[in-house]
Short mmCIF file of C-alpha atoms in Angstrom, two decimals:
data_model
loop_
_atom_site.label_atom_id
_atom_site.label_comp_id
_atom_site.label_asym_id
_atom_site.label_seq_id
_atom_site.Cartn_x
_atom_site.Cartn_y
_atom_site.Cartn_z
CA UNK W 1 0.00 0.00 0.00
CA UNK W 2 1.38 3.62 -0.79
CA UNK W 3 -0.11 6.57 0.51
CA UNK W 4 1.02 10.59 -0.52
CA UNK W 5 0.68 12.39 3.01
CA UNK W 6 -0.04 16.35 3.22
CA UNK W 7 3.32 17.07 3.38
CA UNK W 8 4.41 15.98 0.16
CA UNK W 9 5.92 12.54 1.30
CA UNK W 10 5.47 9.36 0.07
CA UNK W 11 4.97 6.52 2.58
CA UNK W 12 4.69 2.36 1.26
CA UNK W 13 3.54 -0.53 3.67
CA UNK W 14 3.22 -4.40 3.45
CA UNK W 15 0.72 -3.94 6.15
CA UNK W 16 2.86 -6.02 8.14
CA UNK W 17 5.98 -3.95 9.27
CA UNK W 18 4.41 -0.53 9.26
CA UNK W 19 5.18 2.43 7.02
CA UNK W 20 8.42 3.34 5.32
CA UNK W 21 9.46 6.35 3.42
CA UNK W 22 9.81 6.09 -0.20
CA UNK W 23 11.66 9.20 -1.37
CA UNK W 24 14.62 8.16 -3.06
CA UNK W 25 15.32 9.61 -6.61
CA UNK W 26 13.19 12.01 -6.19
CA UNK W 27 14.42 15.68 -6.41
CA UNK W 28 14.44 17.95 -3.03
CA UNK W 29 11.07 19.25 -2.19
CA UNK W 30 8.98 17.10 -5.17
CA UNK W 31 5.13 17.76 -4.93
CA UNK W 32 3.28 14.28 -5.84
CA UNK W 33 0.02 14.54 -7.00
CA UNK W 34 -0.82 10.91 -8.18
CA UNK W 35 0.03 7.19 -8.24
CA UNK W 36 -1.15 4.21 -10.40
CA UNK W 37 -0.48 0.62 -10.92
CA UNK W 38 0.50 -1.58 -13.63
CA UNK W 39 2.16 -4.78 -14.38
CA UNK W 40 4.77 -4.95 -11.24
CA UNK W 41 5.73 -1.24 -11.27
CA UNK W 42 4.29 2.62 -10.05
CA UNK W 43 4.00 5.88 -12.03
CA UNK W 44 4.14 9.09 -10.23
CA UNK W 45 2.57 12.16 -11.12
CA UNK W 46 3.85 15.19 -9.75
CA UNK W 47 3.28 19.04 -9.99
CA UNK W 48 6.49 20.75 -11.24
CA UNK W 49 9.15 17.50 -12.16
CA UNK W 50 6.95 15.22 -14.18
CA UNK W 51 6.53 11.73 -14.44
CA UNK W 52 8.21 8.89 -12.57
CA UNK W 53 8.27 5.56 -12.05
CA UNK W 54 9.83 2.59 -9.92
CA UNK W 55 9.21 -0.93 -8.95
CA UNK W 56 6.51 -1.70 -7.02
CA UNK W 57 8.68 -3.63 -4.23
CA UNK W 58 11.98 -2.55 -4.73
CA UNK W 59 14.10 0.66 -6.02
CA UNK W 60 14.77 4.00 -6.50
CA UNK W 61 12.16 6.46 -8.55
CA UNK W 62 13.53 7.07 -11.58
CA UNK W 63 12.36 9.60 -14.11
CA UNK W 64 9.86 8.37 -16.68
CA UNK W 65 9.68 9.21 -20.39
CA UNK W 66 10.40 11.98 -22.90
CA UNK W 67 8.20 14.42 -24.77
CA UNK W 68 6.36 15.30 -21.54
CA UNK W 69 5.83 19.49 -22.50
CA UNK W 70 4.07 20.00 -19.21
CA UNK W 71 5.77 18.86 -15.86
CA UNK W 72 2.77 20.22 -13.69
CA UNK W 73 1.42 16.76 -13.71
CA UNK W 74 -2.00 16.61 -11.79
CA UNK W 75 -3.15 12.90 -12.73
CA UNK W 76 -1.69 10.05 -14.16
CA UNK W 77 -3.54 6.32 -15.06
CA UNK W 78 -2.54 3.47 -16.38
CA UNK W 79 -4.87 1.16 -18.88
CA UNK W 80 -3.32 -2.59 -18.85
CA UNK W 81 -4.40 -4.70 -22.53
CA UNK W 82 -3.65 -7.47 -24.21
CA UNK W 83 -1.88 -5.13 -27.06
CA UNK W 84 0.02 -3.33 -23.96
CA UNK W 85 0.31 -0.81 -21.62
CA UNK W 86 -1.07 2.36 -22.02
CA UNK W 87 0.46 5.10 -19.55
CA UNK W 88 -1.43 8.68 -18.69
CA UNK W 89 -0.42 11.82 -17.78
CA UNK W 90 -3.42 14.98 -17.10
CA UNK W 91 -1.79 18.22 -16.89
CA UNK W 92 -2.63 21.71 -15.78
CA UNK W 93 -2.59 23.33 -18.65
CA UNK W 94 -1.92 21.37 -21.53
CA UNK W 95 -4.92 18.79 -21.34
CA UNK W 96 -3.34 14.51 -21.71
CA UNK W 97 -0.75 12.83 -22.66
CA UNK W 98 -0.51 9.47 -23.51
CA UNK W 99 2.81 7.30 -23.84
CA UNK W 100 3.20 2.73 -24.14
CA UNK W 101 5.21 1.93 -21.07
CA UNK W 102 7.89 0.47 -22.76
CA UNK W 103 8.51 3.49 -25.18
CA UNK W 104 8.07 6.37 -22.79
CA UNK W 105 7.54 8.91 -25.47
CA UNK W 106 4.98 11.09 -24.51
CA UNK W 107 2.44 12.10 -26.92
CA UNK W 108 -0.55 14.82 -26.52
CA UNK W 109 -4.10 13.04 -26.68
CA UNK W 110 -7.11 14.41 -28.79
CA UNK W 111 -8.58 17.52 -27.39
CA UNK W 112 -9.90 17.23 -24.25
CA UNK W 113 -11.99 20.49 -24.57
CA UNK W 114 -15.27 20.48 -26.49
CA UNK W 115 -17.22 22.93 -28.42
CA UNK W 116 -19.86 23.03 -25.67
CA UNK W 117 -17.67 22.89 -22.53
CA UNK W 118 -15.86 25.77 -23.78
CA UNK W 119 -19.12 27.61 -24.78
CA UNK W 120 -19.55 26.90 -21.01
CA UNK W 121 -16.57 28.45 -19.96
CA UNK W 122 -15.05 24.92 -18.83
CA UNK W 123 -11.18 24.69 -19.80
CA UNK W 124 -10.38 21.12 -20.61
CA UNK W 125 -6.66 21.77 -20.28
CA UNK W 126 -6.94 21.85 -16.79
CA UNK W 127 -6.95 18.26 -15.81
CA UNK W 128 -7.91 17.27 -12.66
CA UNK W 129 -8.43 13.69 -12.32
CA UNK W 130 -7.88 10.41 -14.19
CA UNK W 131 -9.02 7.11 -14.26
CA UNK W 132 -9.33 3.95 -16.65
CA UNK W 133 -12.16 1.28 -16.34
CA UNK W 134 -13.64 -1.31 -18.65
CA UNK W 135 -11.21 -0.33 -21.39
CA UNK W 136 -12.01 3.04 -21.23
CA UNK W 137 -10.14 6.54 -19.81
CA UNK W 138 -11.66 9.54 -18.34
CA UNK W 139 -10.53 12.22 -17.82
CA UNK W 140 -12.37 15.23 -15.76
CA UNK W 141 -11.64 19.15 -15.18
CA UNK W 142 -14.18 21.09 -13.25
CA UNK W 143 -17.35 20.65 -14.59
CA UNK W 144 -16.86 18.07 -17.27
CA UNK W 145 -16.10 14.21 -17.45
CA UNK W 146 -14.52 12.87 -21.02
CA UNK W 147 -14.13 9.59 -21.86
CA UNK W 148 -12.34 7.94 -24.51
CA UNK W 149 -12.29 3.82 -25.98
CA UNK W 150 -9.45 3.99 -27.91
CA UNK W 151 -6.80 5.74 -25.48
#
């Protein structure tokens, strides 16, 4: 179990020996904002340094990918299939980005901002949570929930 704290720290447990810091690779003063699972490892999200990742047991952070033209990461999700793994990062400011785990090339999704949300005054650029389910990824700002089938 991993758990982000108030204070910017983040804390794993096996539920058996109690709580341990998890820190290291991580630059000085990192703000996380988000964690998600896949296969055996973690991706990070974090406001100001990007995208990391590390085993889900074992090792350091380590930082994740290239192409990434936002590092004020609010939200990241991961979306497991047969074809591979799918990796998501929501931004504030520059809507989602999508990237295979093993590449780590970061790519900018389809528009997240829609003729009526914006007649609405809703900016889908500001990302503020993610989540996959069933196959599919949403994506939500305030107001507004997206969702897309093919990543």
């Amino acid at each position: 179990m991993y758990v982000i704290t108030t204070t910017n720290e983040i804390y794993r447990s096996d539920l058996v020996n109690g709580w341990s810091l998890v820190q290291t690779g991580l630059p000085v003063n990192v703000n996380p904002t988000s964690l998600a699972f896949y296969e055996d490892k973690i991706i990070l999200g974090t406001y100001g340094n990007g995208v990391y990742t590390k085993n889900e047991t074992s090792g350091d952070w380590t930082s994740f990918g290239t192409g990434l033209s936002n590092a004020n990461v609010t939200a990241v999700a991961a979306l497991v299939k047969a074809s591979g793994t799918k990796l998501f990062a929501g931004t504030d400011g520059s809507g989602v980005f999508v990237t295979d785990a093993a590449s780590g090339t970061w790519t900018a999704t389809a528009a997240v901002s829609i003729a009526h949300t914006v007649t609405m005054g809703l900016n889908g650029t500001k990302i503020q949570a993610l989540e996959t389910y069933g196959g599919y990824v949403f994506a939500s700002y305030k107001g507004w929930l997206l969702a897309t089938k093919d990543a």
